[in-house]
XYZ file of C-alpha atoms in Angstrom:
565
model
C 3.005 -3.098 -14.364
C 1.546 -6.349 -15.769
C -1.716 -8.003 -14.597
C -0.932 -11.160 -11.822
C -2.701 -13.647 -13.174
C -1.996 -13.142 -17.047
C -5.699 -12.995 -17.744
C -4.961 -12.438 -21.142
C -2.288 -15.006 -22.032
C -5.253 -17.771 -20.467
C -8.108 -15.995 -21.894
C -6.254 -16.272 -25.268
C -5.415 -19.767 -24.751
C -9.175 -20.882 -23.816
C -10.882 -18.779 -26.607
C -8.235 -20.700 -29.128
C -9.017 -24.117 -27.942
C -12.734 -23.747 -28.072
C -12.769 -22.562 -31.820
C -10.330 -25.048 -32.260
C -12.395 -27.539 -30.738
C -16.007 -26.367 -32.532
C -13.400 -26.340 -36.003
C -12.585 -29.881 -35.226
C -16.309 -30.989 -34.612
C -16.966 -29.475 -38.107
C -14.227 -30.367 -40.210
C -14.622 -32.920 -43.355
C -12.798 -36.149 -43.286
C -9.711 -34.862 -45.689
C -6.874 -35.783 -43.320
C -5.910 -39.450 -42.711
C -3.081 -39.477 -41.165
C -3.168 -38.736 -37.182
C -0.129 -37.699 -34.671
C 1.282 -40.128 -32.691
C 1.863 -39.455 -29.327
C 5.003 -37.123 -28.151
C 8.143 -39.466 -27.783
C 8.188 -40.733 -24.380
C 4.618 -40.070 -23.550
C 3.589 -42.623 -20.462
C -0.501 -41.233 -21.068
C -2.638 -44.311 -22.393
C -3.727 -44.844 -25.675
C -6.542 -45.875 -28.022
C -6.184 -49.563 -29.753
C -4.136 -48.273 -32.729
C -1.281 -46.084 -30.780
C -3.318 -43.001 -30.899
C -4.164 -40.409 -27.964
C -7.860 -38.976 -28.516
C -8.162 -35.615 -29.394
C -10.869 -34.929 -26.491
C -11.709 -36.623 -23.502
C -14.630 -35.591 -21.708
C -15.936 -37.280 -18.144
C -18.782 -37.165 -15.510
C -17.801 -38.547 -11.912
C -19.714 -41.010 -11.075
C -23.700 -41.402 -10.162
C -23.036 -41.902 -7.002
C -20.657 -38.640 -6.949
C -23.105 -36.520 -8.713
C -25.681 -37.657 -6.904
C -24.122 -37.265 -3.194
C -22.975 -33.662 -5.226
C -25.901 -32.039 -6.302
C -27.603 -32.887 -3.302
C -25.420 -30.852 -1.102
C -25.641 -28.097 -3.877
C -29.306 -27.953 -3.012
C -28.989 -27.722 0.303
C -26.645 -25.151 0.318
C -28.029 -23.162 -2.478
C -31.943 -23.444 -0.915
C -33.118 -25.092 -4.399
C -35.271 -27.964 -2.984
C -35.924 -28.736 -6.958
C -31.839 -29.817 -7.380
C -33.089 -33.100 -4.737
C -34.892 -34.295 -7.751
C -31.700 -35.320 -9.368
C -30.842 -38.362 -7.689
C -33.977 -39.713 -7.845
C -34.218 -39.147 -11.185
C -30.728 -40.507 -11.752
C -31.478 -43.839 -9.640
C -34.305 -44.416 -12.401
C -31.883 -44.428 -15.246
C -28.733 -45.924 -13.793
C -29.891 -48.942 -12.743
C -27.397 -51.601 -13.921
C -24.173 -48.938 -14.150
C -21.388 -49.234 -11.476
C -22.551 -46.624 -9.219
C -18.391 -45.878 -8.103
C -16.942 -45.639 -11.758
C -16.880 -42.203 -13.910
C -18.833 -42.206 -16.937
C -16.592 -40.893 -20.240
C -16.537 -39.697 -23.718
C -13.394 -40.462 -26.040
C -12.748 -38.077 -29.528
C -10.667 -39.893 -31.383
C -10.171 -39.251 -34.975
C -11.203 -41.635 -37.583
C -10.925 -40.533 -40.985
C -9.442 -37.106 -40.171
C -13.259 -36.236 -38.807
C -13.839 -36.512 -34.887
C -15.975 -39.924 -33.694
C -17.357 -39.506 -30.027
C -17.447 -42.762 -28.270
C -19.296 -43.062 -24.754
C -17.983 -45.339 -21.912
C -20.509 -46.376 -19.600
C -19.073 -47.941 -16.431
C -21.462 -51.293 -16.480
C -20.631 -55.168 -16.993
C -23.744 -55.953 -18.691
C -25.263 -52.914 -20.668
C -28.326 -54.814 -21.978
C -30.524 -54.754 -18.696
C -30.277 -50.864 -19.450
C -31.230 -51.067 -23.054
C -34.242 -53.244 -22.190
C -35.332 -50.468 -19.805
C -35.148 -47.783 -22.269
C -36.686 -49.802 -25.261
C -40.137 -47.571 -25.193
C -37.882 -44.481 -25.846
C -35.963 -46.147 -28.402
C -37.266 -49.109 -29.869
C -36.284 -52.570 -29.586
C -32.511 -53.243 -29.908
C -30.606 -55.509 -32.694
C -27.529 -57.708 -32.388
C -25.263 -58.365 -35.262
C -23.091 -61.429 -36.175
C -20.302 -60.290 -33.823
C -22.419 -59.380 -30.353
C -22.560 -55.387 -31.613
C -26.057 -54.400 -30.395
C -27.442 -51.476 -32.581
C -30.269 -48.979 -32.112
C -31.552 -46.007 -33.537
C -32.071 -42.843 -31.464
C -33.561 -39.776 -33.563
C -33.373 -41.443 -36.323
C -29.287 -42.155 -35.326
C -27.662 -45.684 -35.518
C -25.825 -46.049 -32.571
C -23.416 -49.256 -32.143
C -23.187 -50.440 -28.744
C -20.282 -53.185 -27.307
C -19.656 -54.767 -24.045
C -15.825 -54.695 -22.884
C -14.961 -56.189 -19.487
C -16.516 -53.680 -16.953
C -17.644 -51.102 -19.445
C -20.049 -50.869 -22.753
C -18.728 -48.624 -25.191
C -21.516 -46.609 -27.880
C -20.618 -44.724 -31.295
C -22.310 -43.808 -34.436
C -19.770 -45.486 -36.442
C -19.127 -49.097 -35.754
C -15.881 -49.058 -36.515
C -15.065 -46.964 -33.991
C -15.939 -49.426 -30.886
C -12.937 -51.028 -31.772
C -10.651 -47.874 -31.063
C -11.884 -48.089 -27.224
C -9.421 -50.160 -24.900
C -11.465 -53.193 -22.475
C -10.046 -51.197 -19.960
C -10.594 -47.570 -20.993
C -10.236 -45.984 -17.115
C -6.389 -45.179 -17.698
C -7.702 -42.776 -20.610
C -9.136 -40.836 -17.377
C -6.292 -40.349 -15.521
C -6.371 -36.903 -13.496
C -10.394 -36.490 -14.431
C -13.017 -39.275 -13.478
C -14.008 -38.780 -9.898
C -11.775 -35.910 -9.020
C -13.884 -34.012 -10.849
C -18.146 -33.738 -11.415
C -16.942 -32.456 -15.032
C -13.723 -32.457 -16.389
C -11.998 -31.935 -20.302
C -9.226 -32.552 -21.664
C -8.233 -31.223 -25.082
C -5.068 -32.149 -26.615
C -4.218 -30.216 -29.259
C -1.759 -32.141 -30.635
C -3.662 -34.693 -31.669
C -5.394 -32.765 -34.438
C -4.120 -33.113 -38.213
C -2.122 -30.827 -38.780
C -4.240 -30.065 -42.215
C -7.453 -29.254 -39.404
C -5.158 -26.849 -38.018
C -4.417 -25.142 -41.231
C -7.993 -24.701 -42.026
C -8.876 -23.327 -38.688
C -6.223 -20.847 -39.390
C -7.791 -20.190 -42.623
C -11.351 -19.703 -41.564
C -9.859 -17.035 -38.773
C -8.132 -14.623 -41.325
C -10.744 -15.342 -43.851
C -13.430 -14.046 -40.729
C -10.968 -10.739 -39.859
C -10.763 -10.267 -43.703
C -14.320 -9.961 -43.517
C -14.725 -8.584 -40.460
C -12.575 -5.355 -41.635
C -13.794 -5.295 -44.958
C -16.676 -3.954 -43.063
C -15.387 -1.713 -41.117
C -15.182 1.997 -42.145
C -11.782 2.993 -41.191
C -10.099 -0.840 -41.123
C -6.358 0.756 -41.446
C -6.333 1.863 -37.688
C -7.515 -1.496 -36.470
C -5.770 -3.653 -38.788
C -2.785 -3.660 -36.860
C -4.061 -5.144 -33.526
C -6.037 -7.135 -35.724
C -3.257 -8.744 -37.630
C -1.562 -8.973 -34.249
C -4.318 -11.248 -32.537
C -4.511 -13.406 -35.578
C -0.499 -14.059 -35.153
C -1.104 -14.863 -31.722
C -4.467 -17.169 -32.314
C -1.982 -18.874 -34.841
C 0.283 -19.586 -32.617
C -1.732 -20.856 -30.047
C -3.198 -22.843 -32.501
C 0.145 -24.906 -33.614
C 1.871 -24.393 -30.362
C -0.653 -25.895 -27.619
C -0.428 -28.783 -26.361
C -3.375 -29.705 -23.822
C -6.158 -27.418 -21.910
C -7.302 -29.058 -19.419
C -10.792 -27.896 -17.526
C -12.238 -29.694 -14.415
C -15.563 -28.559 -11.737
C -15.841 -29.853 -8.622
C -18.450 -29.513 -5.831
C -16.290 -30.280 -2.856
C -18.522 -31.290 -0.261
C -15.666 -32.124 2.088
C -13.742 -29.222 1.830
C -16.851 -26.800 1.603
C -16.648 -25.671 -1.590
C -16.899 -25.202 -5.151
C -13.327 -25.684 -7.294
C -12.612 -24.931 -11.022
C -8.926 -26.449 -12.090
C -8.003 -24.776 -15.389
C -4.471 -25.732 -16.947
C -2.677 -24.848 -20.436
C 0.263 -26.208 -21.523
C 2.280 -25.410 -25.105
C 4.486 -28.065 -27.003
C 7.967 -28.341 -25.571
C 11.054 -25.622 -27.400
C 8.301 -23.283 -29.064
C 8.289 -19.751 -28.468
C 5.142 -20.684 -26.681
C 6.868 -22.523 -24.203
C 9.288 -20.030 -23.924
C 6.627 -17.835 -22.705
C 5.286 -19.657 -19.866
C 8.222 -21.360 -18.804
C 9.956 -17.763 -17.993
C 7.463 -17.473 -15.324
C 8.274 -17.954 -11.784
C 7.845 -17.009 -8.323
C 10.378 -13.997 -7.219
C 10.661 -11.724 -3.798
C 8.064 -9.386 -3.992
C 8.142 -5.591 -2.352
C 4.174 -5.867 -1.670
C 3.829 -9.270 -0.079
C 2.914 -8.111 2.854
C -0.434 -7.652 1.518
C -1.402 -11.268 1.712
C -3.135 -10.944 5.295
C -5.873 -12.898 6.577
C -7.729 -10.353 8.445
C -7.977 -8.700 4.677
C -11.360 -7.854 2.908
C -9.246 -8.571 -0.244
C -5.766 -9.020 -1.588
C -4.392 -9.353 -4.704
C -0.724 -10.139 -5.284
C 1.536 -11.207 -7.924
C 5.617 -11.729 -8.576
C 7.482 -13.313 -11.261
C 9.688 -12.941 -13.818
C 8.999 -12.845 -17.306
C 10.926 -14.462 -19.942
C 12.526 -12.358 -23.265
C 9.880 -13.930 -25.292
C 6.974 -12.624 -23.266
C 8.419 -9.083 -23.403
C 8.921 -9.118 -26.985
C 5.036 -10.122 -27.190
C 4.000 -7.520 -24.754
C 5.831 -4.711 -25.836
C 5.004 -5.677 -29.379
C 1.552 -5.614 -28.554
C 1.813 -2.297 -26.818
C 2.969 -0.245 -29.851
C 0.008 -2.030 -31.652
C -2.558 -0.414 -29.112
C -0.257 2.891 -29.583
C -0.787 2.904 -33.129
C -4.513 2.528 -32.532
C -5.061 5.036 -30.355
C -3.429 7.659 -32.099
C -5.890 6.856 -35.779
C -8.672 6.808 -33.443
C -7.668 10.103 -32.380
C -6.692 11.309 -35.466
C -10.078 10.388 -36.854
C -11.536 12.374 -33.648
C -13.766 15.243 -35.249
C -13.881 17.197 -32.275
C -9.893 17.267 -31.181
C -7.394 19.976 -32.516
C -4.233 19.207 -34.422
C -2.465 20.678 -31.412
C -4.934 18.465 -29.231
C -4.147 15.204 -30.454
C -0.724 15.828 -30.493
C -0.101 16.717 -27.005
C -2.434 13.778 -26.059
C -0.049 11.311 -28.554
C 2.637 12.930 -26.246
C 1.412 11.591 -22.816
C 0.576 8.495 -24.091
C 3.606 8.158 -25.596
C 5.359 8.938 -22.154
C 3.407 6.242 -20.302
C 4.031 3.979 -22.584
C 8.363 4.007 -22.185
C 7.666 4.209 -18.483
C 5.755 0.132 -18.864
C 7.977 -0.486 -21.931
C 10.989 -0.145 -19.622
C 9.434 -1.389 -16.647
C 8.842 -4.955 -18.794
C 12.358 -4.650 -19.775
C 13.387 -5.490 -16.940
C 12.200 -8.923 -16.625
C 9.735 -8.881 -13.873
C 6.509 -7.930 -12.896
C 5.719 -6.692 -8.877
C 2.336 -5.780 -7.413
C 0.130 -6.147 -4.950
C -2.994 -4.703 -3.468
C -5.032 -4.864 -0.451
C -8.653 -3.669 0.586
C -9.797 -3.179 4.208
C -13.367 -3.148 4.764
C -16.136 -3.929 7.365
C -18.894 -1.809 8.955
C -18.160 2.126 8.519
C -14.534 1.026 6.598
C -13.145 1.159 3.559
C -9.375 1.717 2.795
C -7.116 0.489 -0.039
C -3.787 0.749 -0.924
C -1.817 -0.725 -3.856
C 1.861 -1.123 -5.284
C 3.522 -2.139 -8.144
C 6.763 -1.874 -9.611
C 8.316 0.117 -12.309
C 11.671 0.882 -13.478
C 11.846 4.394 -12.893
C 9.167 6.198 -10.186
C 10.396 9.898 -10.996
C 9.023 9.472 -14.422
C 5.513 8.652 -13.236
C 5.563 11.723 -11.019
C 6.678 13.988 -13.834
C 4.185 12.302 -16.000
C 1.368 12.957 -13.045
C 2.555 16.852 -12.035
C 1.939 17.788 -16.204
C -1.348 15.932 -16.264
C -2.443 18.202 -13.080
C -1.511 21.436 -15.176
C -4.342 20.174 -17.313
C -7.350 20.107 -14.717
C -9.337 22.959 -14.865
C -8.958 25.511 -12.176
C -12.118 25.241 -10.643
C -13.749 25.502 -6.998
C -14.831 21.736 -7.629
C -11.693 20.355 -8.976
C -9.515 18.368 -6.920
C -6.497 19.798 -5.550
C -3.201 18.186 -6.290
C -0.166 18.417 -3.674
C 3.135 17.074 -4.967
C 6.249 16.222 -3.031
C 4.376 16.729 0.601
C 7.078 15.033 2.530
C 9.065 11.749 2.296
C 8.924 8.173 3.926
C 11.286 5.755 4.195
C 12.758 6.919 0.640
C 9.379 7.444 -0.620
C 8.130 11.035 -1.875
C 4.782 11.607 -1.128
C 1.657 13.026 -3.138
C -1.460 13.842 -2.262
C -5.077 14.329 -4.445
C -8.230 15.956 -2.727
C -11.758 16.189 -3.569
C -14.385 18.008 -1.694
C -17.276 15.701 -1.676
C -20.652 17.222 -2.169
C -23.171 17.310 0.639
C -25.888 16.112 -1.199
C -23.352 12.558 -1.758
C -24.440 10.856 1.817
C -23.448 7.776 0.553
C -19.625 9.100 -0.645
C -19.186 10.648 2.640
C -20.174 7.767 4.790
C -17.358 5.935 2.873
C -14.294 9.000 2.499
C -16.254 11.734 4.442
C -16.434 15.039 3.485
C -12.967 15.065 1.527
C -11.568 12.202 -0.257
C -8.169 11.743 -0.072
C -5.840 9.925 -2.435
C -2.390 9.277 -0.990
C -0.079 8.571 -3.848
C 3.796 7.414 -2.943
C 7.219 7.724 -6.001
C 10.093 5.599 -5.345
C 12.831 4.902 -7.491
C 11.279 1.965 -8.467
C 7.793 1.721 -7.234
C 4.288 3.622 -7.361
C 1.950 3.510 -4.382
C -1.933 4.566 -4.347
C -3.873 4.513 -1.001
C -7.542 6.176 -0.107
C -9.934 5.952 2.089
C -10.495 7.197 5.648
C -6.926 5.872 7.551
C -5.473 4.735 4.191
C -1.700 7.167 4.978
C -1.501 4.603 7.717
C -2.066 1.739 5.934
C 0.011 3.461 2.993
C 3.234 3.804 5.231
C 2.991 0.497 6.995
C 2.480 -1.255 3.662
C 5.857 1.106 2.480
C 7.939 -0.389 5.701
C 6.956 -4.049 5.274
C 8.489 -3.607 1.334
C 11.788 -4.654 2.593
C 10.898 -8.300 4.592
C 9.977 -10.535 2.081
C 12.790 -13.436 0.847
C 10.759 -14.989 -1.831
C 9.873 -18.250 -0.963
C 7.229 -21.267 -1.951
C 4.650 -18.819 -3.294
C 1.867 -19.184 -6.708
C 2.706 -16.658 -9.136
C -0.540 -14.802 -8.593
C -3.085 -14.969 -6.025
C -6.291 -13.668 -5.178
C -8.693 -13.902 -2.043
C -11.804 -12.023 -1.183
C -14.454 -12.313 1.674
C -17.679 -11.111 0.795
C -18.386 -10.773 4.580
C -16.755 -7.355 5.368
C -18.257 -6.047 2.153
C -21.460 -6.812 2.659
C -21.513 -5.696 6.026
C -19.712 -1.711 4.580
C -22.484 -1.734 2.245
C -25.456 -2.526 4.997
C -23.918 0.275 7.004
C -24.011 2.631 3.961
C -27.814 1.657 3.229
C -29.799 -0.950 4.812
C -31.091 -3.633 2.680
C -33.007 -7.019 3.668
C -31.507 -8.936 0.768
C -28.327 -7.868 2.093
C -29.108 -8.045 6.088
C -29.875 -11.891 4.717
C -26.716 -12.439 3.213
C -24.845 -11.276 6.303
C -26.648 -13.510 8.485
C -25.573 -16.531 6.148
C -21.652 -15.338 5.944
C -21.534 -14.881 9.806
C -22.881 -18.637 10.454
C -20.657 -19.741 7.585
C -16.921 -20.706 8.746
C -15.516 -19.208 5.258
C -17.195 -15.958 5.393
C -18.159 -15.965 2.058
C -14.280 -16.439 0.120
C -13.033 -16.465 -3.105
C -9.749 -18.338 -4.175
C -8.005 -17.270 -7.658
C -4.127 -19.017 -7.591
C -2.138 -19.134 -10.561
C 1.098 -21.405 -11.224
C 3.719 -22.128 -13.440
C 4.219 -26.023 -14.726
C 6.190 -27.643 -17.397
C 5.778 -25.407 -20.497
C 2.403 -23.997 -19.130
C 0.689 -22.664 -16.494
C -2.506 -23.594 -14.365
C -5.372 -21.624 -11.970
C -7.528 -22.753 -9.517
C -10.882 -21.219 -8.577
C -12.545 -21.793 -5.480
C -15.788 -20.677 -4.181
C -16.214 -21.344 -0.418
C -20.084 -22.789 1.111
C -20.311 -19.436 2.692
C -20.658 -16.964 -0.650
C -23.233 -19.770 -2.596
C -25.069 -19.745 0.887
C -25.375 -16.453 0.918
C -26.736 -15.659 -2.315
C -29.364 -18.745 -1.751
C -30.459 -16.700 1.133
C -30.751 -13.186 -0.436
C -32.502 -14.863 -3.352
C -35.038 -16.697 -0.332
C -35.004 -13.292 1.028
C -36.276 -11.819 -1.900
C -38.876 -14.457 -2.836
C -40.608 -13.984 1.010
C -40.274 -9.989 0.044
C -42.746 -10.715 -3.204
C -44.932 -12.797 -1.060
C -48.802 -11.047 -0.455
C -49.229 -10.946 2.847
């Protein structure tokens, strides 16, 4: 009954680490004391001991350049070929194999960017640039200085690099050899970041802190009935808080993958080692699933997720669930237009649903998976997820079905049709209007929803052959043993969709797009894997050649369609 890839645990985690990050950018120089590293850390360091707080790299010119070049090929954007030669005019001098970087260290308590440019002598670069920004100085001790918009910048050569800062004294922070600060980033990725969190004053991350509750203060002082909110409110700010003194390192990389055909983004998130934090991702891991069986490749789509869930997370969750409850009912309570009687039978379902996930959670694990058929004149679906008791979510859905009107249009509910392999079956019908074309080349003139109550699992199928797909997808509940599997995965091929909706209404844009995905060896995929590491957890999206094809040719497609003849 929880989502697979714990969109909102990483959602949280991201949004935290970029105010943190825009905070740090902003903060006065009040704290001068820094963190040192974590006891047995092997990552490099800055001249004085210290970790920076960001690191931020580029892969090389000659990556980027080899990169964007195949992104304009395969996105039809002839203008992207401009790049390299552009870049070729301005590199001229750099060490065409070596990532270019960015350190944040602090100095001062207040963040001091210093760029690493991968060159042995930086000043045949500076000469070519002089009518941009004026001729460059040298002081006593070889620092070159300049002044771009009206900005000192201090420039120094190291070994193979040249290091640049607004504040001198910064240069000095930068190791001659500063390529172990980019271990894991450089030229695996075109753009990679690295925040660690850990490195910020603890007095920075007070005042972030500060500046959140002082913004929900505000925020609700505004608001015209700010007791029914306050609660979640107060509840997100705990959480933010957390993340804030809890994270360790977010880590963000892009790739355009020319040899493996695709398009990558590596996210990661990792909390400090013994917090509750820590806690929470580290009870994550792979388990058996029921509805494995769903990861198929001849599937439009899948969607799949088992693991367990540590104490901590349930606390959170259900924690976070009577929040919600409690506002719900003052929005409904405020509702104008609802009874007394009204809002209290509608408390009363709600209430219901939520024991049935409260006591699914308590059990430590989370189960689902779903699966999508598709292709020219199909469409089925069927899903599956766990719970903790089934015969309370087919009590909960007969007494929502004494609540649809009894009309000729209404769909017809059928409970406890028959029973398969230990499953009781359901089934919801709707008579599809006539005038729906569309709807009825998809479902035909009824659609049917197929819905299946097990002692601990709920199935959903529809579509046009879906009680087949149901029933086979009930059998195969009973084969998996677990195994080397991510904690949640997702794949799509745009392919089969595009092709179902061509068949429902012909489109050029969309006849373009198929012709692209059927000459493409992908087929148009999407990747979405989640995994559990040390105190954290990390996702990888991937985008295959086929789907960025695809929409290059519907948006060629579309351009030729403008055209006058």
């Amino acid at each position: 009954m929880t989502h697979c890839l714990r969109p909102r645990h990483a959602a949280s985690a991201v949004a935290a680490a970029a105010v943190l990050a825009t905070t740090l950018l902003a903060a006065p120089a009040m704290a001068q004391e820094r963190l040192a590293p974590a006891a047995g850390s092997s990552r490099a360091t800055l001249t004085d001991g210290t970790q920076p707080v960001v690191v931020v790299t580029l892969g090389s010119v000659k990556k980027l350049m080899d990169d964007v070049s195949y992104l304009a090929e395969i996105t039809s954007q002839p203008q992207l070929a401009m790049f390299p030669m552009l870049a070729a005019t301005f590199t001229q001098g750099m060490d065409m194999d070596q990532p270019i970087g960015m350190l944040v260290p602090l100095v001062g308590g207040a963040p001091q960017p210093i760029v690493v440019l991968p060159t042995k002598d930086i000043r045949p670069i500076l000469k070519r640039l002089e009518a941009q920004t004026g001729p460059v100085d040298e002081l006593d001790d070889g620092t070159l200085v300049l002044t771009v918009n009206q900005n000192m910048l201090y420039i120094k050569q190291n070994a193979n690099n040249a290091v640049a800062a607004q504040n001198q004294a910064a240069l000095a922070l930068a190791p001659e050899d500063a390529g172990d600060l980019f271990q894991g980033m450089g030229n695996n990725y075109n753009v990679a970041i690295r925040l660690q969190v850990q490195q910020v004053p603890v007095e920075i991350r007070n005042i972030l802190i500060d500046q959140l509750r002082q913004g929900f203060e505000q925020t609700m002082a505004q608001q015209p009935d700010a007791a029914s909110g306050r609660e979640v409110a107060e509840n997100s700010i705990a959480q933010l808080e957390r993340l804030v003194q809890e994270a360790d390192e977010l880590n963000i990389g892009l790739n355009i993958d020319k040899a493996n055909k695709q398009v990558a983004l590596d996210l990661s998130f990792t909390a400090v080692g013994g917090t509750q934090l820590a806690a929470v991702y580290g009870g994550q891991q792979s388990i058996p699933s029921r509805f494995a069986s769903v990861i198929r490749d001849d599937a439009a789509a899948y969607l799949h997720s088992a693991t367990s869930i540590s104490p901590e997370a349930i606390t959170q969750a259900k924690d976070g669930i009577q929040t919600s409850l409690s506002m719900i009912k003052g929005a409904l309570e405020n509702e104008g237009n609802l009874t007394e009687d009204q809002v209290n039978e509608i408390d009363q379902y709600i209430n219901r649903l939520s024991d049935i996930v409260t006591e699914s959670l308590s059990e430590g694990k989370a189960d689902m998976g779903a699966l999508v058929m598709a292709g020219r004149d199909e469409f089925k679906a069927v899903i599956g997820t766990f719970v903790a008791d089934g015969n309370k979510v087919a009590e909960l859905a007969k007494d929502l079905a004494t609540k649809v009107p009894d009309s000729p249009d209404a769909p017809k509910f059928k409970f406890d049709i028959g029973n398969f392999s230990g499953v009781t079956m359901h089934l919801i019908e709707a008579d599809v209007p006539a005038s729906e074309d569309e709807v009825r080349k998809l479902f035909g003139d009824k659609i049917q929803v197929h819905i299946g109550t097990a002692p601990k699992a709920v199935y959903v199928a529809a579509g046009r052959g879906s009680e087949e797909l149901l029933k086979e997808f009930i059998t195969s509940g009973s084969s998996d043993n677990g195994g080397d599997r991510p904690l949640g995965q997702f794949k799509m091929k745009l392919l089969p969709f595009m092709e179902l909706a061509q068949s429902v209404e012909a489109n050029d844009n969309v006849a373009a797009m198929i012709n692209a995905l059927t000459n493409s060896e992908d087929k148009g995929e999407v990747n979405v894997t989640t995994k559990s590491i040390p105190n954290g957890s990390a996702m990888k999206l991937t985008i295959g050649e086929g789907l960025i094809r695809s929409i290059g040719a519907a948006a060629m497609a579309g351009r030729q369609a403008q055209q006058p003849f």
